[in-house]
Amino acid sequence: MQGRPTPKPWIEAIHAYVPGKARGADGRALIKLSANENPLGTSPAAIAAFAEATGAARYPDPDAAALREAIGAVHGIDAGRIVCGTGSDELLNLAAQAYAGPDDEVLFSRFSFSVYDIAARRCGATPVEAPDRDYATDVDALLAAVTGRTRVVFVANPNNPTGTCLPKAEIARLHAGLPGDVLFVLDQAYAEYLTEGEDDGGLDLAAAHANVLVTRTFSKIYGLAGERIGWATGAPELIASLNRIRGPFNVTNHGQAAATAALADQDFVRRSREHNAVELARFEAAMTALGNHGVRPVPGKANFSLVLFEGALTAVAALGALAEGGYAVRHLPGQGLPHALRITIGTAEQMDDIARIIRKSAEQAG
Ligand code: PMP
């Protein structure tokens, strides 16, 4: 036999997604604050529904009908305008696949979610990065980067890994400036962490316009990252195109049951949001107090904090000190952030401990 299969060149150009780790370089188990999971765990109601769900021998409902009805009821959306995915990751990939291909461009901001680059490349499209504005999404830079070949624009709001969030008026301005035939994917994985008055209006845009797809997830505030469930909403034509190409049974029986129950426990969601708001503010204040050591947080709105190390203490040294202290956080040198650490908001005790470790390291470094 001669030869061997060769992957497509655009597939070979992909840098595989690097997941947040739970172990140190020496293999020691660490407290994992590297993947933006919920420190309060999962709603007890969702755990109970998960345990009671039957049917490992049977395929799940291919349309996740009960779950889509429940999502629709919470958000005031017709279930026919919702599609569920194996995490919102699947839906981001499907959106790129359905609307972009070779010779097309997929546009997103510098320092945004790394899956956008992968989603663009896997369908042979060209990923285009617009410059950020002090770590935040820059609407003018995105609009300036639109060309006749742009087919999809991805914006995470709040953004990962920076935590920054564009206000409603900026999201509306971006949408208004995009040609109608460009798909605007607004990734709201962290939207539930926003407090009163901070909503970016994405769901209203998706309800009113044919070119807006909003994605959400059960992985963050709903504490179901392990079950891999996301959803998207938009015009029926957008939803139909994603339904054509998604896996037919892409959300498991247990996942559908747990997510439906999690939606009914909005008290857990509220407690998670309140915990996050308090601890994020406390942690940002602790990092701001280290300004004379060149340490500063990027003001964020999600369930993590991006901390910049611009003085004697480097991000690599801080990463090492945190690992020594028992914590895994995220260093993203491959995303142009060698000088930063993204730290998921954990319990109050964990955040005190982390702030103490960073302060001590900063003082020792000079
Ligand atoms: N979008 C953003 C901005 C994220 O940070 C994440 C999770 N890291 C996702 C989407 C994907 O989440 P999931 O596939 O678990 O829904």
mmCIF file of C-alpha atoms and ligand atoms in Angstrom:
data_model
loop_
_atom_site.group_PDB
_atom_site.id
_atom_site.type_symbol
_atom_site.label_atom_id
_atom_site.label_comp_id
_atom_site.label_asym_id
_atom_site.label_seq_id
_atom_site.Cartn_x
_atom_site.Cartn_y
_atom_site.Cartn_z
ATOM 1 C CA MET A 1 0.000 0.000 0.000
ATOM 2 C CA GLN A 2 1.346 3.425 -0.864
ATOM 3 C CA GLY A 3 0.809 6.917 0.524
ATOM 4 C CA ARG A 4 -1.147 8.073 3.520
ATOM 5 C CA PRO A 5 -4.090 10.364 4.121
ATOM 6 C CA THR A 6 -3.162 14.025 4.490
ATOM 7 C CA PRO A 7 -5.314 16.482 6.429
ATOM 8 C CA LYS A 8 -6.452 19.581 4.590
ATOM 9 C CA PRO A 9 -3.835 22.345 4.897
ATOM 10 C CA TRP A 10 -6.323 24.626 6.694
ATOM 11 C CA ILE A 11 -6.881 21.868 9.272
ATOM 12 C CA GLU A 12 -3.140 21.456 9.790
ATOM 13 C CA ALA A 13 -2.870 25.216 10.416
ATOM 14 C CA ILE A 14 -5.164 24.967 13.464
ATOM 15 C CA HIS A 15 -3.681 25.268 16.946
ATOM 16 C CA ALA A 16 -5.826 22.901 19.009
ATOM 17 C CA TYR A 17 -7.833 24.437 21.854
ATOM 18 C CA VAL A 18 -5.815 24.474 25.082
ATOM 19 C CA PRO A 19 -8.120 23.641 28.010
ATOM 20 C CA GLY A 20 -7.725 25.034 31.526
ATOM 21 C CA LYS A 21 -5.709 22.617 33.626
ATOM 22 C CA ALA A 22 -6.275 21.177 37.097
ATOM 23 C CA ARG A 23 -2.697 20.001 37.663
ATOM 24 C CA GLY A 24 0.629 21.687 38.189
ATOM 25 C CA ALA A 25 3.697 21.078 36.017
ATOM 26 C CA ASP A 26 4.729 18.372 38.507
ATOM 27 C CA GLY A 27 1.388 16.568 38.093
ATOM 28 C CA ARG A 28 0.089 17.618 41.516
ATOM 29 C CA ALA A 29 -3.701 18.121 41.740
ATOM 30 C CA LEU A 30 -4.539 21.819 42.158
ATOM 31 C CA ILE A 31 -7.702 23.773 42.892
ATOM 32 C CA LYS A 32 -8.960 24.508 39.395
ATOM 33 C CA LEU A 33 -9.672 28.163 38.780
ATOM 34 C CA SER A 34 -8.680 27.957 35.130
ATOM 35 C CA ALA A 35 -11.909 27.139 33.265
ATOM 36 C CA ASN A 36 -14.518 29.631 34.555
ATOM 37 C CA GLU A 37 -16.646 26.985 36.236
ATOM 38 C CA ASN A 38 -19.153 27.779 38.982
ATOM 39 C CA PRO A 39 -17.552 27.612 42.475
ATOM 40 C CA LEU A 40 -21.013 26.964 43.973
ATOM 41 C CA GLY A 41 -21.269 23.795 41.875
ATOM 42 C CA THR A 42 -24.617 22.842 40.372
ATOM 43 C CA SER A 43 -28.201 23.519 41.443
ATOM 44 C CA PRO A 44 -29.329 20.626 43.709
ATOM 45 C CA ALA A 45 -32.509 20.441 41.617
ATOM 46 C CA ALA A 46 -30.437 19.874 38.487
ATOM 47 C CA ILE A 47 -28.371 17.177 40.212
ATOM 48 C CA ALA A 48 -31.572 15.429 41.305
ATOM 49 C CA ALA A 49 -33.005 15.581 37.773
ATOM 50 C CA PHE A 50 -29.742 14.264 36.403
ATOM 51 C CA ALA A 51 -29.799 11.322 38.807
ATOM 52 C CA GLU A 52 -33.420 10.521 38.013
ATOM 53 C CA ALA A 53 -33.064 10.758 34.237
ATOM 54 C CA THR A 54 -33.378 7.382 32.617
ATOM 55 C CA GLY A 55 -32.564 6.129 29.207
ATOM 56 C CA ALA A 56 -28.848 5.465 28.774
ATOM 57 C CA ALA A 57 -29.893 2.723 26.349
ATOM 58 C CA ARG A 58 -32.138 5.077 24.381
ATOM 59 C CA TYR A 59 -31.254 8.016 22.179
ATOM 60 C CA PRO A 60 -32.216 11.397 23.615
ATOM 61 C CA ASP A 61 -34.948 13.592 22.159
ATOM 62 C CA PRO A 62 -33.186 14.783 18.979
ATOM 63 C CA ASP A 63 -34.952 18.152 19.200
ATOM 64 C CA ALA A 64 -34.502 18.711 22.959
ATOM 65 C CA ALA A 65 -38.110 19.925 22.858
ATOM 66 C CA ALA A 66 -38.757 20.178 26.610
ATOM 67 C CA LEU A 67 -35.466 21.952 27.179
ATOM 68 C CA ARG A 68 -36.102 24.429 24.348
ATOM 69 C CA GLU A 69 -39.585 25.124 25.734
ATOM 70 C CA ALA A 70 -38.053 25.773 29.176
ATOM 71 C CA ILE A 71 -35.389 28.101 27.733
ATOM 72 C CA GLY A 72 -38.062 29.895 25.725
ATOM 73 C CA ALA A 73 -40.266 30.336 28.807
ATOM 74 C CA VAL A 74 -37.439 31.868 30.869
ATOM 75 C CA HIS A 75 -36.352 34.272 28.124
ATOM 76 C CA GLY A 76 -39.625 34.966 26.317
ATOM 77 C CA ILE A 77 -38.483 33.320 23.079
ATOM 78 C CA ASP A 78 -40.497 31.041 20.790
ATOM 79 C CA ALA A 79 -38.977 27.541 21.111
ATOM 80 C CA GLY A 80 -38.900 27.360 17.300
ATOM 81 C CA ARG A 81 -36.226 30.056 17.344
ATOM 82 C CA ILE A 82 -33.924 28.030 19.621
ATOM 83 C CA VAL A 83 -31.430 25.261 18.861
ATOM 84 C CA CYS A 84 -29.448 23.353 21.496
ATOM 85 C CA GLY A 85 -25.858 22.254 21.075
ATOM 86 C CA THR A 86 -23.152 20.111 22.619
ATOM 87 C CA GLY A 87 -21.939 23.140 24.536
ATOM 88 C CA SER A 88 -22.142 26.529 22.877
ATOM 89 C CA ASP A 89 -18.809 25.541 21.288
ATOM 90 C CA GLU A 90 -20.698 23.286 18.881
ATOM 91 C CA LEU A 91 -23.049 26.106 17.904
ATOM 92 C CA LEU A 92 -20.196 28.565 17.293
ATOM 93 C CA ASN A 93 -18.560 26.017 15.015
ATOM 94 C CA LEU A 94 -21.827 25.283 13.201
ATOM 95 C CA ALA A 95 -22.455 28.985 12.629
ATOM 96 C CA ALA A 96 -19.063 29.390 10.971
ATOM 97 C CA GLN A 97 -19.533 26.211 8.958
ATOM 98 C CA ALA A 98 -22.991 27.200 7.716
ATOM 99 C CA TYR A 99 -22.115 30.762 6.714
ATOM 100 C CA ALA A 100 -18.413 30.790 5.813
ATOM 101 C CA GLY A 101 -16.154 28.711 3.616
ATOM 102 C CA PRO A 102 -12.956 28.939 1.593
ATOM 103 C CA ASP A 103 -12.323 32.508 0.286
ATOM 104 C CA ASP A 104 -14.490 33.973 3.061
ATOM 105 C CA GLU A 105 -13.375 35.896 6.139
ATOM 106 C CA VAL A 106 -14.472 35.379 9.726
ATOM 107 C CA LEU A 107 -13.900 38.458 11.859
ATOM 108 C CA PHE A 108 -13.385 38.815 15.606
ATOM 109 C CA SER A 109 -11.497 40.968 18.066
ATOM 110 C CA ARG A 110 -7.972 40.419 19.326
ATOM 111 C CA PHE A 111 -8.005 38.819 22.806
ATOM 112 C CA SER A 112 -11.340 37.099 22.287
ATOM 113 C CA PHE A 113 -12.452 33.476 22.601
ATOM 114 C CA SER A 114 -9.921 31.132 20.991
ATOM 115 C CA VAL A 115 -12.603 28.896 19.478
ATOM 116 C CA TYR A 116 -13.454 31.625 16.891
ATOM 117 C CA ASP A 117 -10.107 31.131 15.168
ATOM 118 C CA ILE A 118 -10.595 27.353 15.136
ATOM 119 C CA ALA A 119 -14.201 27.684 13.933
ATOM 120 C CA ALA A 120 -13.056 29.852 11.009
ATOM 121 C CA ARG A 121 -10.156 27.637 9.990
ATOM 122 C CA ARG A 122 -12.036 24.361 10.182
ATOM 123 C CA CYS A 123 -14.299 25.414 7.354
ATOM 124 C CA GLY A 124 -11.396 26.759 5.318
ATOM 125 C CA ALA A 125 -12.248 30.424 5.930
ATOM 126 C CA THR A 126 -9.669 33.068 6.827
ATOM 127 C CA PRO A 127 -9.720 34.279 10.451
ATOM 128 C CA VAL A 128 -9.287 38.064 10.704
ATOM 129 C CA GLU A 129 -8.434 39.731 14.019
ATOM 130 C CA ALA A 130 -9.356 43.375 14.605
ATOM 131 C CA PRO A 131 -7.289 45.309 17.166
ATOM 132 C CA ASP A 132 -8.643 45.627 20.709
ATOM 133 C CA ARG A 133 -9.042 48.881 22.637
ATOM 134 C CA ASP A 134 -7.239 48.491 25.988
ATOM 135 C CA TYR A 135 -8.248 44.783 26.119
ATOM 136 C CA ALA A 136 -11.879 45.511 25.203
ATOM 137 C CA THR A 137 -13.706 44.823 21.927
ATOM 138 C CA ASP A 138 -13.328 47.889 19.690
ATOM 139 C CA VAL A 139 -16.442 48.440 17.571
ATOM 140 C CA ASP A 140 -14.731 50.911 15.225
ATOM 141 C CA ALA A 141 -11.824 48.526 14.640
ATOM 142 C CA LEU A 142 -14.226 45.675 13.870
ATOM 143 C CA LEU A 143 -16.259 47.792 11.444
ATOM 144 C CA ALA A 144 -13.068 49.011 9.762
ATOM 145 C CA ALA A 145 -11.966 45.391 9.245
ATOM 146 C CA VAL A 146 -15.143 44.344 7.422
ATOM 147 C CA THR A 147 -14.471 43.576 3.750
ATOM 148 C CA GLY A 148 -16.544 42.234 0.888
ATOM 149 C CA ARG A 149 -15.419 38.757 1.969
ATOM 150 C CA THR A 150 -16.540 39.010 5.614
ATOM 151 C CA ARG A 151 -19.290 36.477 6.233
ATOM 152 C CA VAL A 152 -19.350 36.031 10.026
ATOM 153 C CA VAL A 153 -18.445 38.330 12.934
ATOM 154 C CA PHE A 154 -17.970 36.807 16.388
ATOM 155 C CA VAL A 155 -18.198 38.967 19.520
ATOM 156 C CA ALA A 156 -18.109 37.567 23.049
ATOM 157 C CA ASN A 157 -19.891 39.900 25.447
ATOM 158 C CA PRO A 158 -18.766 39.760 28.239
ATOM 159 C CA ASN A 159 -15.544 38.785 26.543
ATOM 160 C CA ASN A 160 -13.292 35.866 27.408
ATOM 161 C CA PRO A 161 -10.398 36.122 28.338
ATOM 162 C CA THR A 162 -10.536 39.847 29.151
ATOM 163 C CA GLY A 163 -13.893 40.034 30.975
ATOM 164 C CA THR A 164 -14.742 43.367 29.348
ATOM 165 C CA CYS A 165 -18.314 44.036 28.247
ATOM 166 C CA LEU A 166 -19.672 46.391 25.603
ATOM 167 C CA PRO A 167 -22.812 48.308 26.580
ATOM 168 C CA LYS A 168 -26.075 47.907 24.694
ATOM 169 C CA ALA A 169 -25.507 51.049 22.600
ATOM 170 C CA GLU A 170 -22.150 49.760 21.340
ATOM 171 C CA ILE A 171 -23.579 46.350 20.414
ATOM 172 C CA ALA A 172 -26.410 48.127 18.566
ATOM 173 C CA ARG A 173 -23.900 50.412 16.798
ATOM 174 C CA LEU A 174 -21.832 47.412 15.719
ATOM 175 C CA HIS A 175 -24.885 45.617 14.383
ATOM 176 C CA ALA A 176 -26.111 48.732 12.562
ATOM 177 C CA GLY A 177 -22.723 49.135 10.879
ATOM 178 C CA LEU A 178 -22.545 45.573 9.559
ATOM 179 C CA PRO A 179 -23.843 44.710 6.090
ATOM 180 C CA GLY A 180 -27.121 42.776 6.333
ATOM 181 C CA ASP A 181 -25.588 39.689 4.716
ATOM 182 C CA VAL A 182 -22.933 39.321 7.444
ATOM 183 C CA LEU A 183 -23.901 36.971 10.278
ATOM 184 C CA PHE A 184 -23.353 38.651 13.660
ATOM 185 C CA VAL A 185 -22.777 35.943 16.287
ATOM 186 C CA LEU A 186 -23.087 37.446 19.748
ATOM 187 C CA ASP A 187 -21.629 34.958 22.232
ATOM 188 C CA GLN A 188 -23.266 35.568 25.603
ATOM 189 C CA ALA A 189 -21.673 32.701 27.551
ATOM 190 C CA TYR A 190 -21.273 35.008 30.575
ATOM 191 C CA ALA A 191 -24.423 37.141 30.161
ATOM 192 C CA GLU A 192 -26.088 35.785 33.307
ATOM 193 C CA TYR A 193 -23.336 37.363 35.402
ATOM 194 C CA LEU A 194 -24.412 40.838 34.329
ATOM 195 C CA THR A 195 -26.453 42.719 36.880
ATOM 196 C CA GLU A 196 -29.541 44.898 36.524
ATOM 197 C CA GLY A 197 -29.214 47.414 33.692
ATOM 198 C CA GLU A 198 -26.104 45.820 32.163
ATOM 199 C CA ASP A 199 -27.884 43.675 29.552
ATOM 200 C CA ASP A 200 -26.408 44.254 26.092
ATOM 201 C CA GLY A 201 -29.724 43.860 24.274
ATOM 202 C CA GLY A 202 -28.512 40.863 22.262
ATOM 203 C CA LEU A 203 -31.655 38.763 22.652
ATOM 204 C CA ASP A 204 -33.774 41.676 21.389
ATOM 205 C CA LEU A 205 -31.468 42.102 18.382
ATOM 206 C CA ALA A 206 -31.722 38.365 17.625
ATOM 207 C CA ALA A 207 -35.515 38.598 17.824
ATOM 208 C CA ALA A 208 -35.672 41.567 15.468
ATOM 209 C CA HIS A 209 -33.014 40.962 12.806
ATOM 210 C CA ALA A 210 -32.344 38.179 10.294
ATOM 211 C CA ASN A 211 -28.554 38.333 10.733
ATOM 212 C CA VAL A 212 -28.086 38.024 14.524
ATOM 213 C CA LEU A 213 -27.441 34.753 16.324
ATOM 214 C CA VAL A 214 -27.053 34.835 20.124
ATOM 215 C CA THR A 215 -25.378 31.887 21.855
ATOM 216 C CA ARG A 216 -25.659 30.989 25.540
ATOM 217 C CA THR A 217 -24.422 28.134 27.716
ATOM 218 C CA PHE A 218 -25.298 25.995 30.712
ATOM 219 C CA SER A 219 -21.574 25.620 31.479
ATOM 220 C CA LYS A 220 -21.049 28.804 33.481
ATOM 221 C CA ILE A 221 -23.660 30.177 35.888
ATOM 222 C CA TYR A 222 -25.810 27.033 35.591
ATOM 223 C CA GLY A 223 -22.875 24.883 36.735
ATOM 224 C CA LEU A 224 -23.313 22.187 34.081
ATOM 225 C CA ALA A 225 -20.001 22.422 32.209
ATOM 226 C CA GLY A 226 -19.552 18.653 32.348
ATOM 227 C CA GLU A 227 -22.852 18.023 30.569
ATOM 228 C CA ARG A 228 -21.971 20.097 27.466
ATOM 229 C CA ILE A 229 -25.157 22.026 26.745
ATOM 230 C CA GLY A 230 -25.489 25.344 24.973
ATOM 231 C CA TRP A 231 -28.214 27.037 22.984
ATOM 232 C CA ALA A 232 -28.597 29.623 20.277
ATOM 233 C CA THR A 233 -31.448 31.836 19.169
ATOM 234 C CA GLY A 234 -32.085 33.797 16.018
ATOM 235 C CA ALA A 235 -34.314 33.991 12.975
ATOM 236 C CA PRO A 236 -35.986 30.685 12.001
ATOM 237 C CA GLU A 237 -33.832 30.542 8.820
ATOM 238 C CA LEU A 238 -30.629 30.727 10.923
ATOM 239 C CA ILE A 239 -31.883 28.045 13.301
ATOM 240 C CA ALA A 240 -32.896 25.830 10.363
ATOM 241 C CA SER A 241 -29.416 26.050 8.857
ATOM 242 C CA LEU A 242 -27.783 24.994 12.140
ATOM 243 C CA ASN A 243 -30.308 22.169 12.565
ATOM 244 C CA ARG A 244 -29.333 20.845 9.117
ATOM 245 C CA ILE A 245 -25.729 20.268 10.144
ATOM 246 C CA ARG A 246 -25.751 19.597 13.899
ATOM 247 C CA GLY A 247 -25.352 16.117 15.324
ATOM 248 C CA PRO A 248 -28.832 14.523 15.407
ATOM 249 C CA PHE A 249 -28.671 13.567 19.109
ATOM 250 C CA ASN A 250 -26.287 16.271 20.284
ATOM 251 C CA VAL A 251 -27.591 16.763 23.839
ATOM 252 C CA THR A 252 -27.756 13.720 26.114
ATOM 253 C CA ASN A 253 -30.787 12.486 28.069
ATOM 254 C CA HIS A 254 -29.134 13.411 31.349
ATOM 255 C CA GLY A 255 -28.016 16.767 30.035
ATOM 256 C CA GLN A 256 -31.499 17.691 28.803
ATOM 257 C CA ALA A 257 -33.049 16.703 32.148
ATOM 258 C CA ALA A 258 -30.439 18.528 34.227
ATOM 259 C CA ALA A 259 -30.557 21.721 32.158
ATOM 260 C CA THR A 260 -34.371 21.839 32.231
ATOM 261 C CA ALA A 261 -34.312 21.519 36.034
ATOM 262 C CA ALA A 262 -31.489 24.061 36.332
ATOM 263 C CA LEU A 263 -33.612 26.630 34.487
ATOM 264 C CA ALA A 264 -36.381 26.159 37.037
ATOM 265 C CA ASP A 265 -33.967 26.969 39.892
ATOM 266 C CA GLN A 266 -33.422 30.652 39.217
ATOM 267 C CA ASP A 267 -32.685 31.112 42.915
ATOM 268 C CA PHE A 268 -29.419 29.196 42.405
ATOM 269 C CA VAL A 269 -28.622 31.438 39.422
ATOM 270 C CA ARG A 270 -29.275 34.555 41.520
ATOM 271 C CA ARG A 271 -27.056 33.292 44.357
ATOM 272 C CA SER A 272 -24.289 32.449 41.892
ATOM 273 C CA ARG A 273 -24.522 35.929 40.337
ATOM 274 C CA GLU A 274 -24.474 37.660 43.716
ATOM 275 C CA HIS A 275 -21.539 35.590 44.973
ATOM 276 C CA ASN A 276 -19.632 36.413 41.797
ATOM 277 C CA ALA A 277 -20.363 40.140 41.959
ATOM 278 C CA VAL A 278 -19.140 40.384 45.562
ATOM 279 C CA GLU A 279 -16.003 38.289 45.074
ATOM 280 C CA LEU A 280 -15.081 39.819 41.713
ATOM 281 C CA ALA A 281 -15.283 43.318 43.212
ATOM 282 C CA ARG A 282 -13.223 42.293 46.254
ATOM 283 C CA PHE A 283 -10.591 40.590 44.113
ATOM 284 C CA GLU A 284 -10.329 43.481 41.663
ATOM 285 C CA ALA A 285 -9.870 45.870 44.612
ATOM 286 C CA ALA A 286 -7.114 43.645 46.036
ATOM 287 C CA MET A 287 -5.312 43.616 42.667
ATOM 288 C CA THR A 288 -5.805 47.354 42.131
ATOM 289 C CA ALA A 289 -4.091 47.891 45.492
ATOM 290 C CA LEU A 290 -0.956 46.297 43.972
ATOM 291 C CA GLY A 291 -0.711 49.002 41.303
ATOM 292 C CA ASN A 292 2.633 50.211 42.697
ATOM 293 C CA HIS A 293 3.990 46.723 41.900
ATOM 294 C CA GLY A 294 2.798 46.918 38.298
ATOM 295 C CA VAL A 295 -0.109 44.551 38.958
ATOM 296 C CA ARG A 296 -3.576 45.596 37.754
ATOM 297 C CA PRO A 297 -6.861 43.898 36.894
ATOM 298 C CA VAL A 298 -8.718 44.571 33.651
ATOM 299 C CA PRO A 299 -12.135 45.708 34.949
ATOM 300 C CA GLY A 300 -14.425 42.778 34.166
ATOM 301 C CA LYS A 301 -18.060 41.694 34.213
ATOM 302 C CA ALA A 302 -17.751 37.902 33.963
ATOM 303 C CA ASN A 303 -16.848 35.145 36.454
ATOM 304 C CA PHE A 304 -13.097 35.652 36.193
ATOM 305 C CA SER A 305 -10.528 38.414 36.382
ATOM 306 C CA LEU A 306 -7.743 39.077 33.888
ATOM 307 C CA VAL A 307 -4.785 40.341 35.923
ATOM 308 C CA LEU A 308 -1.902 42.113 34.165
ATOM 309 C CA PHE A 309 1.667 41.819 35.481
ATOM 310 C CA GLU A 310 3.671 44.772 34.172
ATOM 311 C CA GLY A 311 6.224 45.190 36.985
ATOM 312 C CA ALA A 312 8.969 43.116 38.581
ATOM 313 C CA LEU A 313 6.576 40.214 39.237
ATOM 314 C CA THR A 314 5.966 38.433 35.929
ATOM 315 C CA ALA A 315 2.819 36.467 35.083
ATOM 316 C CA VAL A 316 4.961 33.330 34.821
ATOM 317 C CA ALA A 317 6.368 33.865 38.328
ATOM 318 C CA ALA A 318 2.876 34.554 39.705
ATOM 319 C CA LEU A 319 1.578 31.418 37.955
ATOM 320 C CA GLY A 320 4.344 29.430 39.668
ATOM 321 C CA ALA A 321 3.629 30.952 43.087
ATOM 322 C CA LEU A 322 -0.089 30.180 42.712
ATOM 323 C CA ALA A 323 0.653 26.585 41.682
ATOM 324 C CA GLU A 324 2.959 26.299 44.694
ATOM 325 C CA GLY A 325 0.053 27.556 46.818
ATOM 326 C CA GLY A 326 -2.283 24.950 45.329
ATOM 327 C CA TYR A 327 -4.080 26.862 42.526
ATOM 328 C CA ALA A 328 -4.351 26.320 38.771
ATOM 329 C CA VAL A 329 -5.165 29.535 36.888
ATOM 330 C CA ARG A 330 -4.941 30.326 33.176
ATOM 331 C CA HIS A 331 -1.865 31.704 31.423
ATOM 332 C CA LEU A 332 -2.516 32.485 27.736
ATOM 333 C CA PRO A 333 0.824 33.296 26.071
ATOM 334 C CA GLY A 334 -0.435 31.761 22.823
ATOM 335 C CA GLN A 335 -3.206 34.376 22.706
ATOM 336 C CA GLY A 336 -0.843 37.331 22.966
ATOM 337 C CA LEU A 337 -1.207 37.596 26.735
ATOM 338 C CA PRO A 338 2.157 36.411 28.139
ATOM 339 C CA HIS A 339 1.924 39.179 30.761
ATOM 340 C CA ALA A 340 -1.503 38.211 32.155
ATOM 341 C CA LEU A 341 -3.290 35.535 34.163
ATOM 342 C CA ARG A 342 -6.999 34.783 33.915
ATOM 343 C CA ILE A 343 -8.278 33.768 37.321
ATOM 344 C CA THR A 344 -11.758 32.263 37.769
ATOM 345 C CA ILE A 345 -13.684 33.642 40.742
ATOM 346 C CA GLY A 346 -13.765 30.908 43.391
ATOM 347 C CA THR A 347 -14.947 30.892 46.981
ATOM 348 C CA ALA A 348 -14.257 33.856 49.284
ATOM 349 C CA GLU A 349 -11.491 31.896 51.042
ATOM 350 C CA GLN A 350 -9.845 30.929 47.760
ATOM 351 C CA MET A 351 -9.908 34.518 46.495
ATOM 352 C CA ASP A 352 -8.385 35.807 49.764
ATOM 353 C CA ASP A 353 -5.692 33.161 49.514
ATOM 354 C CA ILE A 354 -4.924 33.978 45.877
ATOM 355 C CA ALA A 355 -4.765 37.722 46.557
ATOM 356 C CA ARG A 356 -2.405 37.028 49.483
ATOM 357 C CA ILE A 357 -0.110 34.852 47.341
ATOM 358 C CA ILE A 358 0.059 37.458 44.570
ATOM 359 C CA ARG A 359 0.672 40.290 47.062
ATOM 360 C CA LYS A 360 3.471 38.364 48.772
ATOM 361 C CA SER A 361 5.080 37.492 45.435
ATOM 362 C CA ALA A 362 4.813 41.118 44.246
ATOM 363 C CA GLU A 363 6.449 42.391 47.451
ATOM 364 C CA GLN A 364 9.254 39.856 47.174
ATOM 365 C CA ALA A 365 9.846 40.707 43.510
ATOM 366 C CA GLY A 366 10.313 44.388 44.400
HETATM 367 N N1 PMP B 1 -17.979 31.280 24.590
HETATM 368 C C1 PMP B 1 -17.134 31.793 25.480
HETATM 369 C C2 PMP B 1 -16.846 33.249 25.436
HETATM 370 C C3 PMP B 1 -16.537 30.959 26.450
HETATM 371 O O1 PMP B 1 -15.682 31.469 27.319
HETATM 372 C C4 PMP B 1 -16.847 29.587 26.456
HETATM 373 C C5 PMP B 1 -16.255 28.636 27.464
HETATM 374 N N2 PMP B 1 -14.921 28.744 27.699
HETATM 375 C C6 PMP B 1 -17.716 29.102 25.483
HETATM 376 C C7 PMP B 1 -18.276 29.970 24.576
HETATM 377 C C8 PMP B 1 -18.032 27.655 25.315
HETATM 378 O O2 PMP B 1 -18.659 27.114 26.379
HETATM 379 P P1 PMP B 1 -19.450 25.744 26.283
HETATM 380 O O3 PMP B 1 -19.033 25.031 25.028
HETATM 381 O O4 PMP B 1 -19.067 25.016 27.509
HETATM 382 O O5 PMP B 1 -20.884 26.139 26.227
#
